[in-house]
Amino acid sequence: MKNFNLTRRVMLAAAAATLAFSAPAFAGGNQVLDSIHFLIPGGAGGGWDGTARGTGEALTASGLIGSASYENMSGGGGGKAIGFMIENAESQYGTLMVNSTPIVIRSLTGVFPYNFSDLTLVAGTIGDYAAMVVAKDSPINSMADLIAAYKDDMSGTAIGGGSVPGGMDHLVAAMIMQAAGEDPTAVKYIPYDAGGKAMAALLSGEIKALSTGFSEAVDLANAGEVKIIGVTSDERVDAFGDAMTMKEQGIDMTFVNWRGFFGAPGLPADQLAAYQDVIAKMYDTPEWEEVRARNGWVNIHNSGDDFRTFLENQETVIGDLMKELGFL
Amino acid sequence: MFEGIMIGLTTALSFTNILMVIGGVLIGTFIGMLPGLGPMSIIAIMIPVAISIGDPSAALILLAGVYYGAIFGGSTSSILINAPGVASTVASSFDGYPLARKGQAGKALTVAAIASFVGGTIGAILLMVFAPMLASVALLFHSAEYFALMVVGLSAIAAFAGTGKVAKALLMTILGLIMATVGEGALFNMPRFTMGIMDLQSGFGFITLAMAMFALPEAIYLVLDPKRSKNEAGTEIKDLRITREEARQIAPVIGRQSIQGFFIGVLPGAGATIASFLGYAVERNIAPKGEQEEFGKGSIKGLAAPEAANNAACTGSFVPLLTLGIPGSGTTAILLGALIALNVSPGPRLMVDQPEIFWSVIISMYIGNVALLILNLPLIPYIAKILAVPRTYLIPFILFFTMMGAYIGQNNATELLILVGFGIVATILRFADYPLAPLLIGFILGSMLEDNFSRAMQLYDGIGFVLQRPMTMGLLVIAVILVVLPSYRARRARLRAKGVADGD
């Protein structure tokens, strides 16, 4: 019957997809762990999904772990998966959950009943800086130009972003304006539900500048669509050396949107150490370099206590700003 | 440009690439037929395969083939079991499913296949001719115009005006709009109306709701009303062919909707869904009096319009993707991700720097559409046989695919509870003779309507944008006409009928 054929095709396609992800695992001498189960708090195809699967791919292909499995658990903007890790802690010691900056923001707003410190912090692995971009034919060429335009016409100089008000892109824009000596609450921030639509709005002139992720901005700058007028890194980034940092332009701020891995609460110390070891070793493998380059990620490795310090610092900065903006 | 086309032609006609097109459209149609697996999830599944190919032209040809193959196949579940798996095929079920119920499933599938083929092909021609120019047109639309466009889309419910269910249809639309507000929208950083339930934080899923409104009540109906399924099984699917008369009827519809659909598809954020609703509304409005009544009851025009429009719009969505690097929809966003992973930067320079990629993809679309038609037409009798399956098998079949569709995208079991809950509500509503399609239209358009409206309000510091932007005003006027005209006509027809009665 026809329908049996249909299902078989689905299975084949799915199998092909899985094969591409799980390269053969050679149990070489450098294997640290048998397996890791990755918990992804969102659906297939998103940023968290890519990070977990990319990391798993590099770890298995390089032989650092025997095998990797993945589980997508969406719901509550990631909150459901966090709750699952906490409630089933003891049976989840073999699981690493991927997460990123929004866990800090959402814990602060109380959207999640939990906080990142309820979990075991394993390591921050990759990150992306934020960037301010303008359309290629915009008269604005630097942050100074943007701030001058903003002072000149506050209502007409709207800044857009791909997150909700109080979300990451808005907070970055507000941080930048604050560091530049402006009132962060006066900035007209226009939210779009996806980066692509925000970009269309920038090119159509609806918004004057766009607060977005640096890697996304680099792709568009390479395509000749936009000018990057400021990046939130400490030093210029090799991937696009022409982009000036905020600091260079007298705006003293930096921001990193990190991605990293968390373990269940009460994870035994030896297992935690093994996870951290396997992630630290991953950076030197050519397999990781291939995955990283393919996705345009920046290595930002923060392990254990460094990760905690980094997160607590980010929580303070974001929390203070959100209070000032009236979101808390 | 001519040189570019020649390079594209040689690239697209290479053996590997022809294989890619055919493979892509095959995978796309078959997976697309399953409710719940839209082009977005299929492409997400196929990306690792495409990336492992390495050659960006071949990879993009494959993914594009999967994309329009899925749109092509997506209408099948709408027509046969009233289970639209993608928002853009909801409109296809309005007339496609009644046709199938009348025992004309074969004909419905043929009309859909032909409309899709023509829509896709005309779309590809327009893409080739206008792509460079259209990029700038897409940028004329601001949030204010998108808001107005969504209002025009909502006016599609006016199509229910003639059925004597105006109040019920309006009520359902409002219910749909209300349901769209649940969860975290793009504009608020706090969840609304979730009652503290975490699974509602991202709102109701479209697929879950579509299955609950259309497919599940259908299965329950089959259980509750055995008579209905008996006459269904009795009718053989003999009339695959469409008569010359019917071809003459749908030809202008397909022609118009292919062009209109393409241009709507070019707008980032509008896409195939709006194109299909608008196509349906417009064709119903301009249809002659007698045929108008057929809409919603199994009109082949009502099926051809959204099918041509959504396929043309899908091709149109490649304009902002390839020429501006802007993904207009979730699906094209995933495609953009794949392109970047293959070291291709879509944008105005793509056509100059890598003409072989740009043109070969467009040319592969012609080949793909022909392949789709050749593959699909002979298969129609077999696919349509699903309906001839005895209902003891058909009901579990529908239930299985409905549940699977709701679960598979999110891997979230709560979706199943929502599905069943709404499915029961929808069944009761159907018994009470409330049309469910307006609810789904309201739900689909609701969040886009709200987001664009509040963006425009914020940008213009108030409602003033309606007066300040002539294009917004123009679109709103069109919406008013689309709503008022059918009601006026229906009223006049009633009055005239009364007058005749009086004269007797």
mmCIF file of N, CA and C in Angstrom, chain A residues 1-82:
data_model
loop_
_atom_site.group_PDB
_atom_site.id
_atom_site.type_symbol
_atom_site.label_atom_id
_atom_site.label_comp_id
_atom_site.label_asym_id
_atom_site.label_seq_id
_atom_site.Cartn_x
_atom_site.Cartn_y
_atom_site.Cartn_z
ATOM 1 N N MET A 1 0.842 -1.192 0.000
ATOM 2 C CA MET A 1 0.000 0.000 0.000
ATOM 3 C C MET A 1 0.873 1.237 0.000
ATOM 4 N N LYS A 2 0.320 2.279 -0.580
ATOM 5 C CA LYS A 2 1.112 3.486 -0.795
ATOM 6 C C LYS A 2 1.675 4.079 0.498
ATOM 7 N N ASN A 3 0.836 4.126 1.513
ATOM 8 C CA ASN A 3 1.269 4.832 2.724
ATOM 9 C C ASN A 3 2.481 4.184 3.399
ATOM 10 N N PHE A 4 2.630 2.869 3.191
ATOM 11 C CA PHE A 4 3.806 2.241 3.786
ATOM 12 C C PHE A 4 5.061 2.761 3.115
ATOM 13 N N ASN A 5 4.968 2.910 1.803
ATOM 14 C CA ASN A 5 6.078 3.469 1.066
ATOM 15 C C ASN A 5 6.459 4.840 1.570
ATOM 16 N N LEU A 6 5.407 5.649 1.818
ATOM 17 C CA LEU A 6 5.659 7.018 2.264
ATOM 18 C C LEU A 6 6.478 7.011 3.536
ATOM 19 N N THR A 7 6.011 6.194 4.490
ATOM 20 C CA THR A 7 6.694 6.206 5.780
ATOM 21 C C THR A 7 8.132 5.735 5.628
ATOM 22 N N ARG A 8 8.318 4.786 4.702
ATOM 23 C CA ARG A 8 9.678 4.291 4.573
ATOM 24 C C ARG A 8 10.600 5.396 4.066
ATOM 25 N N ARG A 9 10.078 6.217 3.181
ATOM 26 C CA ARG A 9 10.902 7.305 2.676
ATOM 27 C C ARG A 9 11.297 8.279 3.784
ATOM 28 N N VAL A 10 10.325 8.531 4.662
ATOM 29 C CA VAL A 10 10.616 9.426 5.781
ATOM 30 C C VAL A 10 11.738 8.853 6.612
ATOM 31 N N MET A 11 11.608 7.544 6.872
ATOM 32 C CA MET A 11 12.619 6.907 7.696
ATOM 33 C C MET A 11 13.980 7.014 7.022
ATOM 34 N N LEU A 12 14.001 6.810 5.703
ATOM 35 C CA LEU A 12 15.263 6.871 4.981
ATOM 36 C C LEU A 12 15.880 8.251 5.107
ATOM 37 N N ALA A 13 15.034 9.279 4.907
ATOM 38 C CA ALA A 13 15.541 10.642 4.971
ATOM 39 C C ALA A 13 16.061 10.931 6.365
ATOM 40 N N ALA A 14 15.295 10.476 7.350
ATOM 41 C CA ALA A 14 15.699 10.720 8.729
ATOM 42 C C ALA A 14 17.010 9.994 9.014
ATOM 43 N N ALA A 15 17.112 8.764 8.503
ATOM 44 C CA ALA A 15 18.318 7.986 8.732
ATOM 45 C C ALA A 15 19.513 8.662 8.086
ATOM 46 N N ALA A 16 19.302 9.193 6.881
ATOM 47 C CA ALA A 16 20.384 9.882 6.181
ATOM 48 C C ALA A 16 20.852 11.070 7.010
ATOM 49 N N ALA A 17 19.875 11.781 7.593
ATOM 50 C CA ALA A 17 20.215 12.951 8.386
ATOM 51 C C ALA A 17 21.009 12.548 9.622
ATOM 52 N N THR A 18 20.565 11.473 10.254
ATOM 53 C CA THR A 18 21.248 11.042 11.481
ATOM 54 C C THR A 18 22.662 10.601 11.166
ATOM 55 N N LEU A 19 22.808 9.902 10.037
ATOM 56 C CA LEU A 19 24.119 9.417 9.646
ATOM 57 C C LEU A 19 25.087 10.573 9.510
ATOM 58 N N ALA A 20 24.603 11.654 8.879
ATOM 59 C CA ALA A 20 25.474 12.783 8.637
ATOM 60 C C ALA A 20 25.962 13.385 9.951
ATOM 61 N N PHE A 21 25.108 13.269 10.976
ATOM 62 C CA PHE A 21 25.494 13.843 12.265
ATOM 63 C C PHE A 21 26.460 12.945 13.023
ATOM 64 N N SER A 22 26.136 11.646 13.072
ATOM 65 C CA SER A 22 26.913 10.776 13.936
ATOM 66 C C SER A 22 27.956 10.034 13.124
ATOM 67 N N ALA A 23 29.078 10.665 12.944
ATOM 68 C CA ALA A 23 30.172 10.043 12.214
ATOM 69 C C ALA A 23 30.660 8.850 13.038
ATOM 70 N N PRO A 24 31.277 7.888 12.377
ATOM 71 C CA PRO A 24 31.711 6.686 13.099
ATOM 72 C C PRO A 24 32.586 7.021 14.293
ATOM 73 N N ALA A 25 32.357 6.334 15.381
ATOM 74 C CA ALA A 25 33.114 6.600 16.596
ATOM 75 C C ALA A 25 34.247 5.598 16.701
ATOM 76 N N PHE A 26 35.470 6.063 16.594
ATOM 77 C CA PHE A 26 36.575 5.121 16.804
ATOM 78 C C PHE A 26 36.942 5.219 18.266
ATOM 79 N N ALA A 27 36.908 4.092 18.929
ATOM 80 C CA ALA A 27 37.261 4.098 20.340
ATOM 81 C C ALA A 27 38.781 4.112 20.466
ATOM 82 N N GLY A 28 39.364 5.226 20.078
ATOM 83 C CA GLY A 28 40.823 5.336 20.101
ATOM 84 C C GLY A 28 41.337 5.486 21.520
ATOM 85 N N GLY A 29 42.650 5.646 21.648
ATOM 86 C CA GLY A 29 43.255 5.741 22.965
ATOM 87 C C GLY A 29 42.878 7.009 23.704
ATOM 88 N N ASN A 30 42.400 8.044 22.937
ATOM 89 C CA ASN A 30 42.141 9.309 23.601
ATOM 90 C C ASN A 30 40.714 9.445 24.110
ATOM 91 N N GLN A 31 39.953 8.351 24.080
ATOM 92 C CA GLN A 31 38.562 8.468 24.514
ATOM 93 C C GLN A 31 38.471 8.760 26.013
ATOM 94 N N VAL A 32 37.687 9.809 26.354
ATOM 95 C CA VAL A 32 37.579 10.205 27.755
ATOM 96 C C VAL A 32 36.294 9.654 28.367
ATOM 97 N N LEU A 33 35.205 9.692 27.567
ATOM 98 C CA LEU A 33 33.911 9.273 28.083
ATOM 99 C C LEU A 33 33.249 8.333 27.081
ATOM 100 N N ASP A 34 32.401 7.441 27.612
ATOM 101 C CA ASP A 34 31.675 6.540 26.710
ATOM 102 C C ASP A 34 30.650 7.291 25.888
ATOM 103 N N SER A 35 29.836 8.075 26.584
ATOM 104 C CA SER A 35 28.762 8.731 25.850
ATOM 105 C C SER A 35 28.290 9.986 26.577
ATOM 106 N N ILE A 36 27.685 10.875 25.814
ATOM 107 C CA ILE A 36 27.036 12.052 26.397
ATOM 108 C C ILE A 36 25.651 12.154 25.781
ATOM 109 N N HIS A 37 24.669 12.429 26.626
ATOM 110 C CA HIS A 37 23.313 12.674 26.133
ATOM 111 C C HIS A 37 23.089 14.179 26.174
ATOM 112 N N PHE A 38 22.776 14.765 25.012
ATOM 113 C CA PHE A 38 22.570 16.212 24.968
ATOM 114 C C PHE A 38 21.089 16.538 25.056
ATOM 115 N N LEU A 39 20.741 17.403 25.992
ATOM 116 C CA LEU A 39 19.358 17.853 26.108
ATOM 117 C C LEU A 39 19.274 19.250 25.485
ATOM 118 N N ILE A 40 18.371 19.398 24.506
ATOM 119 C CA ILE A 40 18.255 20.661 23.779
ATOM 120 C C ILE A 40 16.913 21.288 24.145
ATOM 121 N N PRO A 41 16.919 22.456 24.775
ATOM 122 C CA PRO A 41 15.657 23.009 25.281
ATOM 123 C C PRO A 41 14.740 23.583 24.208
ATOM 124 N N GLY A 42 15.080 23.455 22.936
ATOM 125 C CA GLY A 42 14.235 23.980 21.862
ATOM 126 C C GLY A 42 14.085 22.955 20.756
ATOM 127 N N GLY A 43 13.318 23.314 19.723
ATOM 128 C CA GLY A 43 13.053 22.409 18.616
ATOM 129 C C GLY A 43 14.263 22.239 17.700
ATOM 130 N N ALA A 44 14.104 21.354 16.698
ATOM 131 C CA ALA A 44 15.178 21.100 15.748
ATOM 132 C C ALA A 44 15.427 22.334 14.889
ATOM 133 N N GLY A 45 16.679 22.572 14.568
ATOM 134 C CA GLY A 45 16.995 23.627 13.623
ATOM 135 C C GLY A 45 17.376 24.961 14.244
ATOM 136 N N GLY A 46 17.225 25.116 15.541
ATOM 137 C CA GLY A 46 17.565 26.393 16.160
ATOM 138 C C GLY A 46 19.032 26.488 16.539
ATOM 139 N N GLY A 47 19.400 27.598 17.190
ATOM 140 C CA GLY A 47 20.781 27.826 17.587
ATOM 141 C C GLY A 47 21.260 26.831 18.631
ATOM 142 N N TRP A 48 20.410 26.520 19.605
ATOM 143 C CA TRP A 48 20.774 25.551 20.634
ATOM 144 C C TRP A 48 20.977 24.180 20.010
ATOM 145 N N ASP A 49 20.089 23.839 19.091
ATOM 146 C CA ASP A 49 20.157 22.546 18.421
ATOM 147 C C ASP A 49 21.484 22.407 17.687
ATOM 148 N N GLY A 50 21.838 23.452 16.933
ATOM 149 C CA GLY A 50 23.080 23.434 16.162
ATOM 150 C C GLY A 50 24.297 23.308 17.065
ATOM 151 N N THR A 51 24.267 24.021 18.203
ATOM 152 C CA THR A 51 25.408 23.986 19.120
ATOM 153 C C THR A 51 25.594 22.587 19.698
ATOM 154 N N ALA A 52 24.496 21.990 20.171
ATOM 155 C CA ALA A 52 24.602 20.666 20.777
ATOM 156 C C ALA A 52 25.033 19.632 19.754
ATOM 157 N N ARG A 53 24.403 19.649 18.598
ATOM 158 C CA ARG A 53 24.732 18.637 17.594
ATOM 159 C C ARG A 53 26.130 18.832 17.027
ATOM 160 N N GLY A 54 26.529 20.092 16.863
ATOM 161 C CA GLY A 54 27.879 20.377 16.370
ATOM 162 C C GLY A 54 28.924 19.903 17.363
ATOM 163 N N THR A 55 28.684 20.179 18.648
ATOM 164 C CA THR A 55 29.625 19.751 19.684
ATOM 165 C C THR A 55 29.688 18.225 19.729
ATOM 166 N N GLY A 56 28.528 17.593 19.687
ATOM 167 C CA GLY A 56 28.475 16.135 19.711
ATOM 168 C C GLY A 56 29.208 15.534 18.521
ATOM 169 N N GLU A 57 29.028 16.170 17.363
ATOM 170 C CA GLU A 57 29.674 15.685 16.140
ATOM 171 C C GLU A 57 31.196 15.745 16.285
ATOM 172 N N ALA A 58 31.698 16.880 16.790
ATOM 173 C CA ALA A 58 33.150 17.030 16.936
ATOM 174 C C ALA A 58 33.686 16.042 17.969
ATOM 175 N N LEU A 59 32.955 15.865 19.061
ATOM 176 C CA LEU A 59 33.434 14.974 20.123
ATOM 177 C C LEU A 59 33.481 13.519 19.677
ATOM 178 N N THR A 60 32.466 13.077 18.938
ATOM 179 C CA THR A 60 32.478 11.678 18.498
ATOM 180 C C THR A 60 33.469 11.475 17.367
ATOM 181 N N ALA A 61 33.493 12.422 16.417
ATOM 182 C CA ALA A 61 34.382 12.249 15.259
ATOM 183 C C ALA A 61 35.837 12.246 15.688
ATOM 184 N N SER A 62 36.160 12.992 16.751
ATOM 185 C CA SER A 62 37.552 13.037 17.189
ATOM 186 C C SER A 62 37.868 11.889 18.141
ATOM 187 N N GLY A 63 36.852 11.101 18.473
ATOM 188 C CA GLY A 63 37.091 9.955 19.332
ATOM 189 C C GLY A 63 37.174 10.286 20.809
ATOM 190 N N LEU A 64 36.878 11.550 21.188
ATOM 191 C CA LEU A 64 36.938 11.908 22.604
ATOM 192 C C LEU A 64 35.826 11.244 23.397
ATOM 193 N N ILE A 65 34.682 11.038 22.756
ATOM 194 C CA ILE A 65 33.634 10.252 23.393
ATOM 195 C C ILE A 65 33.177 9.163 22.427
ATOM 196 N N GLY A 66 32.601 8.109 22.976
ATOM 197 C CA GLY A 66 32.198 6.986 22.146
ATOM 198 C C GLY A 66 30.982 7.316 21.307
ATOM 199 N N SER A 67 29.970 7.876 21.945
ATOM 200 C CA SER A 67 28.769 8.186 21.180
ATOM 201 C C SER A 67 28.031 9.352 21.836
ATOM 202 N N ALA A 68 27.198 9.988 21.022
ATOM 203 C CA ALA A 68 26.404 11.104 21.517
ATOM 204 C C ALA A 68 24.957 10.885 21.118
ATOM 205 N N SER A 69 24.037 11.228 22.007
ATOM 206 C CA SER A 69 22.625 11.171 21.648
ATOM 207 C C SER A 69 22.008 12.523 21.966
ATOM 208 N N TYR A 70 20.869 12.803 21.317
ATOM 209 C CA TYR A 70 20.290 14.129 21.423
ATOM 210 C C TYR A 70 18.807 14.025 21.727
ATOM 211 N N GLU A 71 18.318 14.974 22.509
ATOM 212 C CA GLU A 71 16.890 14.999 22.811
ATOM 213 C C GLU A 71 16.418 16.446 22.764
ATOM 214 N N ASN A 72 15.424 16.706 21.929
ATOM 215 C CA ASN A 72 14.852 18.053 21.874
ATOM 216 C C ASN A 72 13.678 18.112 22.833
ATOM 217 N N MET A 73 13.731 19.059 23.769
ATOM 218 C CA MET A 73 12.612 19.215 24.686
ATOM 219 C C MET A 73 12.227 20.687 24.701
ATOM 220 N N SER A 74 11.277 21.047 23.836
ATOM 221 C CA SER A 74 10.917 22.456 23.789
ATOM 222 C C SER A 74 9.786 22.716 24.759
ATOM 223 N N GLY A 75 9.467 23.950 24.938
ATOM 224 C CA GLY A 75 8.404 24.333 25.861
ATOM 225 C C GLY A 75 8.907 25.386 26.822
ATOM 226 N N GLY A 76 8.096 26.402 26.976
ATOM 227 C CA GLY A 76 8.445 27.437 27.938
ATOM 228 C C GLY A 76 9.714 28.179 27.603
ATOM 229 N N GLY A 77 10.028 28.314 26.302
ATOM 230 C CA GLY A 77 11.234 29.035 25.911
ATOM 231 C C GLY A 77 12.478 28.455 26.565
ATOM 232 N N GLY A 78 12.490 27.162 26.809
ATOM 233 C CA GLY A 78 13.636 26.502 27.421
ATOM 234 C C GLY A 78 13.389 26.131 28.876
ATOM 235 N N GLY A 79 12.368 26.717 29.480
ATOM 236 C CA GLY A 79 12.104 26.486 30.906
ATOM 237 C C GLY A 79 11.753 25.051 31.227
ATOM 238 N N LYS A 80 11.080 24.393 30.294
ATOM 239 C CA LYS A 80 10.659 23.030 30.559
ATOM 240 C C LYS A 80 11.860 22.101 30.733
ATOM 241 N N ALA A 81 12.861 22.283 29.865
ATOM 242 C CA ALA A 81 14.045 21.428 29.937
ATOM 243 C C ALA A 81 14.816 21.682 31.229
ATOM 244 N N ILE A 82 14.896 22.935 31.657
ATOM 245 C CA ILE A 82 15.599 23.256 32.899
ATOM 246 C C ILE A 82 14.889 22.569 34.071
#
